[in-house]
């Protein structure tokens, strides 16, 4: 079986308010990714059976995992990427609303709400329906179109339950991934961190880590980490009498010589010079 299976359903009249167009399955592939794109004439839903993925939906970054459901309204830009160490296995399908419905409601989830529905008590039931729907498409026995349409109607109704169960709007949801990464760096800048460590913490690869962080803050995560450490070091140098090696250790550098080199590069003068030129003025302002 190929990495991604995608079966099309011939368009036909449907007695329901939405028409199923295709159903597919993505097998676990650590290298799988789908660049930024959108569907102008249909909606798509993706259910994560297992694994972790990074998704950019309408300029916001989300991390989704087992049991989560992703909803792409028609015309919404989105990008998808599987985690290399925990690859995605998903079921998905595409559909459109019939004209009379589309005139008044051409969205699956309201644009103000978060497009990622987190795993809840309906997830197992949805998994069974999505799996059966895909298998019906794959076997294509007589009458599969009608059976698939009935299955999708059940899927759609269950999705509406899941949406209602997640009762919050996008504005009330958790901070975007970039903000979470920044908060992590702000909290853990004294620890020994590298790109791989940070990326693993958020279940993304190093490329995405750099891409997401730089696009949001205009600086790479490692350079931000360095700036964060040096900012704290300048404060400690001007407000305490701690030795330079102690300051170095407090901001995450075991090697004081390396700390001095980095400090000089970033600040423009050595830690000793900086302290000499700034500490007296600082204390004068306090006294």
PDB file of C-alpha atoms in Angstrom:
ATOM      1  CA  UNK A   1       0.000   0.000   0.000  1.00  0.00           C
ATOM      2  CA  UNK A   2       1.380   3.426  -0.906  1.00  0.00           C
ATOM      3  CA  UNK A   3       2.241   6.049   1.662  1.00  0.00           C
ATOM      4  CA  UNK A   4      -0.848   8.107   0.818  1.00  0.00           C
ATOM      5  CA  UNK A   5      -4.061   6.647  -0.599  1.00  0.00           C
ATOM      6  CA  UNK A   6      -6.675   8.975  -1.974  1.00  0.00           C
ATOM      7  CA  UNK A   7      -9.886   7.709  -3.621  1.00  0.00           C
ATOM      8  CA  UNK A   8     -12.273   9.972  -5.519  1.00  0.00           C
ATOM      9  CA  UNK A   9     -16.057   9.615  -5.474  1.00  0.00           C
ATOM     10  CA  UNK A  10     -17.929  10.588  -8.638  1.00  0.00           C
ATOM     11  CA  UNK A  11     -20.175  13.573  -8.056  1.00  0.00           C
ATOM     12  CA  UNK A  12     -23.810  12.607  -7.678  1.00  0.00           C
ATOM     13  CA  UNK A  13     -26.997  13.974  -6.224  1.00  0.00           C
ATOM     14  CA  UNK A  14     -27.140  13.588  -2.459  1.00  0.00           C
ATOM     15  CA  UNK A  15     -30.242  13.812  -0.279  1.00  0.00           C
ATOM     16  CA  UNK A  16     -28.057  15.173   2.523  1.00  0.00           C
ATOM     17  CA  UNK A  17     -26.795  18.675   3.253  1.00  0.00           C
ATOM     18  CA  UNK A  18     -23.208  17.795   2.311  1.00  0.00           C
ATOM     19  CA  UNK A  19     -21.618  15.671  -0.404  1.00  0.00           C
ATOM     20  CA  UNK A  20     -18.626  13.423   0.187  1.00  0.00           C
ATOM     21  CA  UNK A  21     -15.966  13.755  -2.516  1.00  0.00           C
ATOM     22  CA  UNK A  22     -13.078  11.551  -1.389  1.00  0.00           C
ATOM     23  CA  UNK A  23     -11.629   9.578   1.497  1.00  0.00           C
ATOM     24  CA  UNK A  24      -8.014   8.648   2.080  1.00  0.00           C
ATOM     25  CA  UNK A  25      -5.351   7.380   4.442  1.00  0.00           C
ATOM     26  CA  UNK A  26      -1.830   8.572   5.172  1.00  0.00           C
ATOM     27  CA  UNK A  27       0.470   5.817   6.374  1.00  0.00           C
ATOM     28  CA  UNK A  28       3.247   6.576   8.851  1.00  0.00           C
ATOM     29  CA  UNK A  29       6.007   8.247   6.833  1.00  0.00           C
ATOM     30  CA  UNK A  30       8.665  10.224   8.732  1.00  0.00           C
ATOM     31  CA  UNK A  31       9.533  12.310   5.652  1.00  0.00           C
ATOM     32  CA  UNK A  32       5.971  13.267   4.729  1.00  0.00           C
ATOM     33  CA  UNK A  33       5.148  16.954   4.314  1.00  0.00           C
ATOM     34  CA  UNK A  34       2.690  18.996   2.312  1.00  0.00           C
ATOM     35  CA  UNK A  35       3.626  22.623   1.544  1.00  0.00           C
ATOM     36  CA  UNK A  36       1.288  25.570   1.986  1.00  0.00           C
ATOM     37  CA  UNK A  37      -1.883  25.099  -0.090  1.00  0.00           C
ATOM     38  CA  UNK A  38      -5.654  25.468   0.040  1.00  0.00           C
ATOM     39  CA  UNK A  39      -8.820  23.890  -1.368  1.00  0.00           C
ATOM     40  CA  UNK A  40     -10.945  26.501  -3.120  1.00  0.00           C
ATOM     41  CA  UNK A  41     -14.000  24.317  -3.701  1.00  0.00           C
ATOM     42  CA  UNK A  42     -14.167  21.888  -0.791  1.00  0.00           C
ATOM     43  CA  UNK A  43     -13.674  21.349   2.930  1.00  0.00           C
ATOM     44  CA  UNK A  44     -11.354  18.736   4.410  1.00  0.00           C
ATOM     45  CA  UNK A  45     -11.089  16.957   7.754  1.00  0.00           C
ATOM     46  CA  UNK A  46      -8.136  14.944   9.079  1.00  0.00           C
ATOM     47  CA  UNK A  47      -8.236  12.530  12.007  1.00  0.00           C
ATOM     48  CA  UNK A  48      -4.924  11.553  13.618  1.00  0.00           C
ATOM     49  CA  UNK A  49      -4.800   7.843  14.451  1.00  0.00           C
ATOM     50  CA  UNK A  50      -1.280   8.074  15.849  1.00  0.00           C
ATOM     51  CA  UNK A  51       1.882  10.141  15.592  1.00  0.00           C
ATOM     52  CA  UNK A  52       2.525  13.876  15.829  1.00  0.00           C
ATOM     53  CA  UNK A  53       2.246  16.551  13.186  1.00  0.00           C
ATOM     54  CA  UNK A  54       2.922  20.242  12.813  1.00  0.00           C
ATOM     55  CA  UNK A  55       0.264  22.234  10.987  1.00  0.00           C
ATOM     56  CA  UNK A  56       0.099  25.823   9.819  1.00  0.00           C
ATOM     57  CA  UNK A  57      -3.550  26.808   9.424  1.00  0.00           C
ATOM     58  CA  UNK A  58      -4.462  30.353   8.451  1.00  0.00           C
ATOM     59  CA  UNK A  59      -1.033  31.658   9.591  1.00  0.00           C
ATOM     60  CA  UNK A  60      -1.166  29.961  13.001  1.00  0.00           C
ATOM     61  CA  UNK A  61       0.999  27.003  13.990  1.00  0.00           C
ATOM     62  CA  UNK A  62      -0.491  23.979  15.726  1.00  0.00           C
ATOM     63  CA  UNK A  63       0.909  20.701  16.994  1.00  0.00           C
ATOM     64  CA  UNK A  64      -1.562  17.825  16.844  1.00  0.00           C
ATOM     65  CA  UNK A  65      -1.370  14.212  17.999  1.00  0.00           C
ATOM     66  CA  UNK A  66      -3.329  10.978  18.422  1.00  0.00           C
ATOM     67  CA  UNK A  67      -7.082  11.516  18.684  1.00  0.00           C
ATOM     68  CA  UNK A  68      -6.994  15.125  17.468  1.00  0.00           C
ATOM     69  CA  UNK A  69      -9.119  16.320  14.560  1.00  0.00           C
ATOM     70  CA  UNK A  70      -8.112  19.043  12.091  1.00  0.00           C
ATOM     71  CA  UNK A  71     -10.675  20.970  10.067  1.00  0.00           C
ATOM     72  CA  UNK A  72      -9.830  22.959   6.927  1.00  0.00           C
ATOM     73  CA  UNK A  73     -12.613  25.251   5.841  1.00  0.00           C
ATOM     74  CA  UNK A  74     -12.794  25.949   2.123  1.00  0.00           C
ATOM     75  CA  UNK A  75     -10.151  28.436   0.946  1.00  0.00           C
ATOM     76  CA  UNK A  76      -8.020  28.292   4.120  1.00  0.00           C
ATOM     77  CA  UNK A  77      -4.259  28.117   3.593  1.00  0.00           C
ATOM     78  CA  UNK A  78      -2.650  25.211   5.410  1.00  0.00           C
ATOM     79  CA  UNK A  79       0.638  23.337   5.585  1.00  0.00           C
ATOM     80  CA  UNK A  80       1.274  19.902   7.059  1.00  0.00           C
ATOM     81  CA  UNK A  81       4.374  18.093   8.247  1.00  0.00           C
ATOM     82  CA  UNK A  82       4.906  14.766  10.003  1.00  0.00           C
ATOM     83  CA  UNK A  83       7.230  14.483  12.977  1.00  0.00           C
ATOM     84  CA  UNK A  84      10.274  12.461  11.817  1.00  0.00           C
ATOM     85  CA  UNK A  85      10.528  10.466  15.047  1.00  0.00           C
ATOM     86  CA  UNK A  86       6.794   9.963  15.554  1.00  0.00           C
ATOM     87  CA  UNK A  87       5.293   9.941  12.033  1.00  0.00           C
ATOM     88  CA  UNK A  88       1.644  10.589  11.318  1.00  0.00           C
ATOM     89  CA  UNK A  89      -0.976   7.987  10.533  1.00  0.00           C
ATOM     90  CA  UNK A  90      -4.232   9.682   9.559  1.00  0.00           C
ATOM     91  CA  UNK A  91      -7.601   9.205   7.879  1.00  0.00           C
ATOM     92  CA  UNK A  92      -9.001  12.130   5.922  1.00  0.00           C
ATOM     93  CA  UNK A  93     -11.870  13.066   3.629  1.00  0.00           C
ATOM     94  CA  UNK A  94     -13.032  15.993   1.518  1.00  0.00           C
ATOM     95  CA  UNK A  95     -16.573  17.210   0.929  1.00  0.00           C
ATOM     96  CA  UNK A  96     -18.692  20.210   0.034  1.00  0.00           C
ATOM     97  CA  UNK A  97     -22.036  21.551   1.184  1.00  0.00           C
ATOM     98  CA  UNK A  98     -24.932  21.470  -1.226  1.00  0.00           C
ATOM     99  CA  UNK A  99     -25.738  24.878  -2.801  1.00  0.00           C
ATOM    100  CA  UNK A 100     -28.708  25.741  -0.587  1.00  0.00           C
ATOM    101  CA  UNK A 101     -26.664  25.115   2.555  1.00  0.00           C
ATOM    102  CA  UNK A 102     -23.498  26.754   1.213  1.00  0.00           C
ATOM    103  CA  UNK A 103     -25.383  30.013   0.637  1.00  0.00           C
ATOM    104  CA  UNK A 104     -25.925  30.441   4.364  1.00  0.00           C
ATOM    105  CA  UNK A 105     -23.094  28.396   5.909  1.00  0.00           C
ATOM    106  CA  UNK A 106     -20.021  27.518   3.869  1.00  0.00           C
ATOM    107  CA  UNK A 107     -17.784  26.506   6.775  1.00  0.00           C
ATOM    108  CA  UNK A 108     -17.413  23.407   8.908  1.00  0.00           C
ATOM    109  CA  UNK A 109     -16.111  25.185  11.977  1.00  0.00           C
ATOM    110  CA  UNK A 110     -16.803  28.864  12.613  1.00  0.00           C
ATOM    111  CA  UNK A 111     -13.844  31.036  11.494  1.00  0.00           C
ATOM    112  CA  UNK A 112     -13.531  32.458  15.022  1.00  0.00           C
ATOM    113  CA  UNK A 113     -12.942  29.035  16.539  1.00  0.00           C
ATOM    114  CA  UNK A 114      -9.765  26.975  16.659  1.00  0.00           C
ATOM    115  CA  UNK A 115      -9.522  24.507  13.719  1.00  0.00           C
ATOM    116  CA  UNK A 116      -7.884  21.785  15.827  1.00  0.00           C
ATOM    117  CA  UNK A 117     -10.332  19.779  17.927  1.00  0.00           C
ATOM    118  CA  UNK A 118      -8.459  18.025  20.697  1.00  0.00           C
ATOM    119  CA  UNK A 119      -9.018  14.384  21.561  1.00  0.00           C
ATOM    120  CA  UNK A 120     -12.124  13.815  23.665  1.00  0.00           C
ATOM    121  CA  UNK A 121     -14.614  11.034  24.493  1.00  0.00           C
ATOM    122  CA  UNK A 122     -15.902  10.993  20.892  1.00  0.00           C
ATOM    123  CA  UNK A 123     -12.480  10.287  19.357  1.00  0.00           C
ATOM    124  CA  UNK A 124     -12.657   6.484  19.489  1.00  0.00           C
ATOM    125  CA  UNK A 125     -16.075   6.462  17.856  1.00  0.00           C
ATOM    126  CA  UNK A 126     -14.841   8.820  15.141  1.00  0.00           C
ATOM    127  CA  UNK A 127     -11.840   6.577  14.509  1.00  0.00           C
ATOM    128  CA  UNK A 128     -14.094   3.586  13.841  1.00  0.00           C
ATOM    129  CA  UNK A 129     -16.280   5.575  11.448  1.00  0.00           C
ATOM    130  CA  UNK A 130     -13.331   7.047   9.539  1.00  0.00           C
ATOM    131  CA  UNK A 131     -11.673   3.631   9.256  1.00  0.00           C
ATOM    132  CA  UNK A 132     -14.893   2.035   7.949  1.00  0.00           C
ATOM    133  CA  UNK A 133     -15.415   4.907   5.526  1.00  0.00           C
ATOM    134  CA  UNK A 134     -11.924   4.496   4.088  1.00  0.00           C
ATOM    135  CA  UNK A 135     -12.283   0.725   3.781  1.00  0.00           C
ATOM    136  CA  UNK A 136     -15.603   1.115   1.964  1.00  0.00           C
ATOM    137  CA  UNK A 137     -13.883   3.378  -0.551  1.00  0.00           C
ATOM    138  CA  UNK A 138     -10.973   0.957  -0.959  1.00  0.00           C
ATOM    139  CA  UNK A 139     -13.082  -2.167  -1.539  1.00  0.00           C
ATOM    140  CA  UNK A 140     -15.606  -0.393  -3.816  1.00  0.00           C
ATOM    141  CA  UNK A 141     -18.207  -3.099  -3.714  1.00  0.00           C
ATOM    142  CA  UNK A 142     -21.633  -2.529  -5.204  1.00  0.00           C
ATOM    143  CA  UNK A 143     -23.432   0.330  -3.469  1.00  0.00           C
ATOM    144  CA  UNK A 144     -20.278   1.752  -1.852  1.00  0.00           C
ATOM    145  CA  UNK A 145     -21.237   5.302  -2.870  1.00  0.00           C
ATOM    146  CA  UNK A 146     -24.479   5.216  -0.867  1.00  0.00           C
ATOM    147  CA  UNK A 147     -22.916   3.443   2.111  1.00  0.00           C
ATOM    148  CA  UNK A 148     -19.990   5.902   2.123  1.00  0.00           C
ATOM    149  CA  UNK A 149     -22.375   8.848   2.066  1.00  0.00           C
ATOM    150  CA  UNK A 150     -24.309   7.431   5.034  1.00  0.00           C
ATOM    151  CA  UNK A 151     -21.056   6.857   6.928  1.00  0.00           C
ATOM    152  CA  UNK A 152     -19.915  10.395   6.228  1.00  0.00           C
ATOM    153  CA  UNK A 153     -23.192  11.815   7.526  1.00  0.00           C
ATOM    154  CA  UNK A 154     -22.483  10.029  10.813  1.00  0.00           C
ATOM    155  CA  UNK A 155     -18.909  11.362  10.761  1.00  0.00           C
ATOM    156  CA  UNK A 156     -20.128  14.912  10.184  1.00  0.00           C
ATOM    157  CA  UNK A 157     -22.667  14.748  13.021  1.00  0.00           C
ATOM    158  CA  UNK A 158     -20.028  13.353  15.371  1.00  0.00           C
ATOM    159  CA  UNK A 159     -17.626  16.142  14.401  1.00  0.00           C
ATOM    160  CA  UNK A 160     -20.275  18.703  15.331  1.00  0.00           C
ATOM    161  CA  UNK A 161     -20.497  17.060  18.758  1.00  0.00           C
ATOM    162  CA  UNK A 162     -16.714  17.239  19.135  1.00  0.00           C
ATOM    163  CA  UNK A 163     -16.730  20.917  18.163  1.00  0.00           C
ATOM    164  CA  UNK A 164     -19.379  21.689  20.770  1.00  0.00           C
ATOM    165  CA  UNK A 165     -17.432  19.721  23.382  1.00  0.00           C
ATOM    166  CA  UNK A 166     -14.427  21.971  22.791  1.00  0.00           C
ATOM    167  CA  UNK A 167     -16.178  25.084  23.926  1.00  0.00           C
ATOM    168  CA  UNK A 168     -13.715  27.880  23.298  1.00  0.00           C
ATOM    169  CA  UNK A 169     -12.850  30.271  20.510  1.00  0.00           C
ATOM    170  CA  UNK A 170      -9.541  30.738  18.758  1.00  0.00           C
ATOM    171  CA  UNK A 171      -8.941  33.936  20.742  1.00  0.00           C
ATOM    172  CA  UNK A 172      -9.403  32.017  24.002  1.00  0.00           C
ATOM    173  CA  UNK A 173      -7.203  29.090  22.966  1.00  0.00           C
ATOM    174  CA  UNK A 174      -3.645  28.411  23.977  1.00  0.00           C
ATOM    175  CA  UNK A 175      -0.898  30.635  22.666  1.00  0.00           C
ATOM    176  CA  UNK A 176       0.568  29.794  19.238  1.00  0.00           C
ATOM    177  CA  UNK A 177       3.475  27.406  19.187  1.00  0.00           C
ATOM    178  CA  UNK A 178       5.981  30.225  18.634  1.00  0.00           C
ATOM    179  CA  UNK A 179       4.874  31.900  21.867  1.00  0.00           C
ATOM    180  CA  UNK A 180       5.091  28.611  23.733  1.00  0.00           C
ATOM    181  CA  UNK A 181       8.644  28.114  22.483  1.00  0.00           C
ATOM    182  CA  UNK A 182       9.556  31.647  23.553  1.00  0.00           C
ATOM    183  CA  UNK A 183       8.052  31.062  26.995  1.00  0.00           C
ATOM    184  CA  UNK A 184      10.057  27.858  27.276  1.00  0.00           C
ATOM    185  CA  UNK A 185      13.292  29.671  26.393  1.00  0.00           C
ATOM    186  CA  UNK A 186      12.504  32.490  28.807  1.00  0.00           C
ATOM    187  CA  UNK A 187      11.990  29.961  31.597  1.00  0.00           C
ATOM    188  CA  UNK A 188      14.846  27.582  30.789  1.00  0.00           C
ATOM    189  CA  UNK A 189      17.580  29.834  29.370  1.00  0.00           C
ATOM    190  CA  UNK A 190      19.939  28.849  32.229  1.00  0.00           C
ATOM    191  CA  UNK A 191      19.887  25.209  31.097  1.00  0.00           C
ATOM    192  CA  UNK A 192      22.094  23.601  28.473  1.00  0.00           C
ATOM    193  CA  UNK A 193      19.876  23.671  25.366  1.00  0.00           C
ATOM    194  CA  UNK A 194      20.408  23.079  21.674  1.00  0.00           C
ATOM    195  CA  UNK A 195      18.108  23.097  18.664  1.00  0.00           C
ATOM    196  CA  UNK A 196      17.485  19.363  18.810  1.00  0.00           C
ATOM    197  CA  UNK A 197      16.525  19.479  22.494  1.00  0.00           C
ATOM    198  CA  UNK A 198      14.079  22.333  21.932  1.00  0.00           C
ATOM    199  CA  UNK A 199      12.595  20.768  18.812  1.00  0.00           C
ATOM    200  CA  UNK A 200      12.019  17.439  20.568  1.00  0.00           C
ATOM    201  CA  UNK A 201      10.336  19.231  23.440  1.00  0.00           C
ATOM    202  CA  UNK A 202       7.663  20.519  21.036  1.00  0.00           C
ATOM    203  CA  UNK A 203       7.556  17.451  18.752  1.00  0.00           C
ATOM    204  CA  UNK A 204       8.811  19.306  15.693  1.00  0.00           C
ATOM    205  CA  UNK A 205      12.022  19.105  13.720  1.00  0.00           C
ATOM    206  CA  UNK A 206      14.801  21.691  13.886  1.00  0.00           C
ATOM    207  CA  UNK A 207      13.882  23.246  10.530  1.00  0.00           C
ATOM    208  CA  UNK A 208      10.348  23.971  11.680  1.00  0.00           C
ATOM    209  CA  UNK A 209      11.595  25.284  14.998  1.00  0.00           C
ATOM    210  CA  UNK A 210      13.782  27.859  13.254  1.00  0.00           C
ATOM    211  CA  UNK A 211      11.083  28.674  10.682  1.00  0.00           C
ATOM    212  CA  UNK A 212       8.296  29.176  13.207  1.00  0.00           C
ATOM    213  CA  UNK A 213      10.313  31.160  15.723  1.00  0.00           C
ATOM    214  CA  UNK A 214      12.111  33.406  13.223  1.00  0.00           C
ATOM    215  CA  UNK A 215       8.904  34.221  11.337  1.00  0.00           C
ATOM    216  CA  UNK A 216       7.226  35.345  14.543  1.00  0.00           C
ATOM    217  CA  UNK A 217      10.066  37.142  16.334  1.00  0.00           C
ATOM    218  CA  UNK A 218      12.582  38.060  13.639  1.00  0.00           C
ATOM    219  CA  UNK A 219      15.406  36.166  15.344  1.00  0.00           C
ATOM    220  CA  UNK A 220      16.439  32.517  15.445  1.00  0.00           C
ATOM    221  CA  UNK A 221      15.727  30.572  18.669  1.00  0.00           C
ATOM    222  CA  UNK A 222      19.424  30.079  19.433  1.00  0.00           C
ATOM    223  CA  UNK A 223      20.226  33.764  18.918  1.00  0.00           C
ATOM    224  CA  UNK A 224      17.229  34.630  21.093  1.00  0.00           C
ATOM    225  CA  UNK A 225      18.566  32.270  23.748  1.00  0.00           C
ATOM    226  CA  UNK A 226      21.947  33.992  23.612  1.00  0.00           C
ATOM    227  CA  UNK A 227      20.355  37.446  23.779  1.00  0.00           C
ATOM    228  CA  UNK A 228      18.215  36.321  26.713  1.00  0.00           C
ATOM    229  CA  UNK A 229      21.276  35.061  28.591  1.00  0.00           C
ATOM    230  CA  UNK A 230      23.302  38.199  27.909  1.00  0.00           C
ATOM    231  CA  UNK A 231      20.434  40.413  28.966  1.00  0.00           C
ATOM    232  CA  UNK A 232      20.294  38.638  32.303  1.00  0.00           C
ATOM    233  CA  UNK A 233      24.084  38.761  32.582  1.00  0.00           C
ATOM    234  CA  UNK A 234      24.145  42.552  32.172  1.00  0.00           C
ATOM    235  CA  UNK A 235      21.617  42.828  34.971  1.00  0.00           C
ATOM    236  CA  UNK A 236      23.622  40.571  37.285  1.00  0.00           C
ATOM    237  CA  UNK A 237      26.877  42.386  36.507  1.00  0.00           C
ATOM    238  CA  UNK A 238      25.389  45.754  37.408  1.00  0.00           C
ATOM    239  CA  UNK A 239      23.265  44.771  40.410  1.00  0.00           C
ATOM    240  CA  UNK A 240      25.379  42.159  42.211  1.00  0.00           C
ATOM    241  CA  UNK A 241      28.973  41.641  43.271  1.00  0.00           C
ATOM    242  CA  UNK A 242      29.079  38.068  42.014  1.00  0.00           C
ATOM    243  CA  UNK A 243      32.251  37.012  40.264  1.00  0.00           C
ATOM    244  CA  UNK A 244      32.171  36.790  36.474  1.00  0.00           C
ATOM    245  CA  UNK A 245      32.418  32.996  36.504  1.00  0.00           C
ATOM    246  CA  UNK A 246      29.445  32.891  38.853  1.00  0.00           C
ATOM    247  CA  UNK A 247      27.429  35.116  36.530  1.00  0.00           C
ATOM    248  CA  UNK A 248      28.410  32.899  33.603  1.00  0.00           C
ATOM    249  CA  UNK A 249      27.142  29.808  35.394  1.00  0.00           C
ATOM    250  CA  UNK A 250      23.922  31.501  36.475  1.00  0.00           C
ATOM    251  CA  UNK A 251      22.988  32.287  32.862  1.00  0.00           C
ATOM    252  CA  UNK A 252      23.818  28.863  31.477  1.00  0.00           C
ATOM    253  CA  UNK A 253      27.555  28.848  30.653  1.00  0.00           C
ATOM    254  CA  UNK A 254      29.827  26.337  32.337  1.00  0.00           C
ATOM    255  CA  UNK A 255      32.878  27.803  30.584  1.00  0.00           C
ATOM    256  CA  UNK A 256      33.497  31.395  31.795  1.00  0.00           C
ATOM    257  CA  UNK A 257      35.957  32.081  28.967  1.00  0.00           C
ATOM    258  CA  UNK A 258      33.340  31.198  26.353  1.00  0.00           C
ATOM    259  CA  UNK A 259      30.835  33.343  28.226  1.00  0.00           C
ATOM    260  CA  UNK A 260      33.243  36.308  28.092  1.00  0.00           C
ATOM    261  CA  UNK A 261      33.795  35.835  24.366  1.00  0.00           C
ATOM    262  CA  UNK A 262      30.047  35.716  23.667  1.00  0.00           C
ATOM    263  CA  UNK A 263      29.338  38.632  26.002  1.00  0.00           C
ATOM    264  CA  UNK A 264      31.968  40.798  24.289  1.00  0.00           C
ATOM    265  CA  UNK A 265      30.585  39.869  20.884  1.00  0.00           C
ATOM    266  CA  UNK A 266      27.002  40.715  21.804  1.00  0.00           C
ATOM    267  CA  UNK A 267      27.433  43.676  24.166  1.00  0.00           C
ATOM    268  CA  UNK A 268      30.538  45.236  22.628  1.00  0.00           C
ATOM    269  CA  UNK A 269      32.754  45.144  25.697  1.00  0.00           C
ATOM    270  CA  UNK A 270      34.002  42.492  28.086  1.00  0.00           C
ATOM    271  CA  UNK A 271      32.028  41.608  31.234  1.00  0.00           C
ATOM    272  CA  UNK A 272      34.697  43.270  33.362  1.00  0.00           C
ATOM    273  CA  UNK A 273      34.604  46.479  31.284  1.00  0.00           C
ATOM    274  CA  UNK A 274      30.832  46.490  31.255  1.00  0.00           C
ATOM    275  CA  UNK A 275      30.645  46.177  35.021  1.00  0.00           C
ATOM    276  CA  UNK A 276      33.236  48.936  35.514  1.00  0.00           C
ATOM    277  CA  UNK A 277      31.411  51.332  33.196  1.00  0.00           C
ATOM    278  CA  UNK A 278      27.878  50.668  34.392  1.00  0.00           C
ATOM    279  CA  UNK A 279      27.774  49.470  37.970  1.00  0.00           C
ATOM    280  CA  UNK A 280      28.575  52.814  39.636  1.00  0.00           C
ATOM    281  CA  UNK A 281      25.948  54.685  37.627  1.00  0.00           C
ATOM    282  CA  UNK A 282      23.382  52.039  38.458  1.00  0.00           C
ATOM    283  CA  UNK A 283      24.030  52.224  42.189  1.00  0.00           C
ATOM    284  CA  UNK A 284      24.008  56.027  42.082  1.00  0.00           C
ATOM    285  CA  UNK A 285      20.462  55.876  40.691  1.00  0.00           C
ATOM    286  CA  UNK A 286      19.417  53.643  43.570  1.00  0.00           C
ATOM    287  CA  UNK A 287      20.982  55.797  46.292  1.00  0.00           C
TER     288      UNK A 287
END
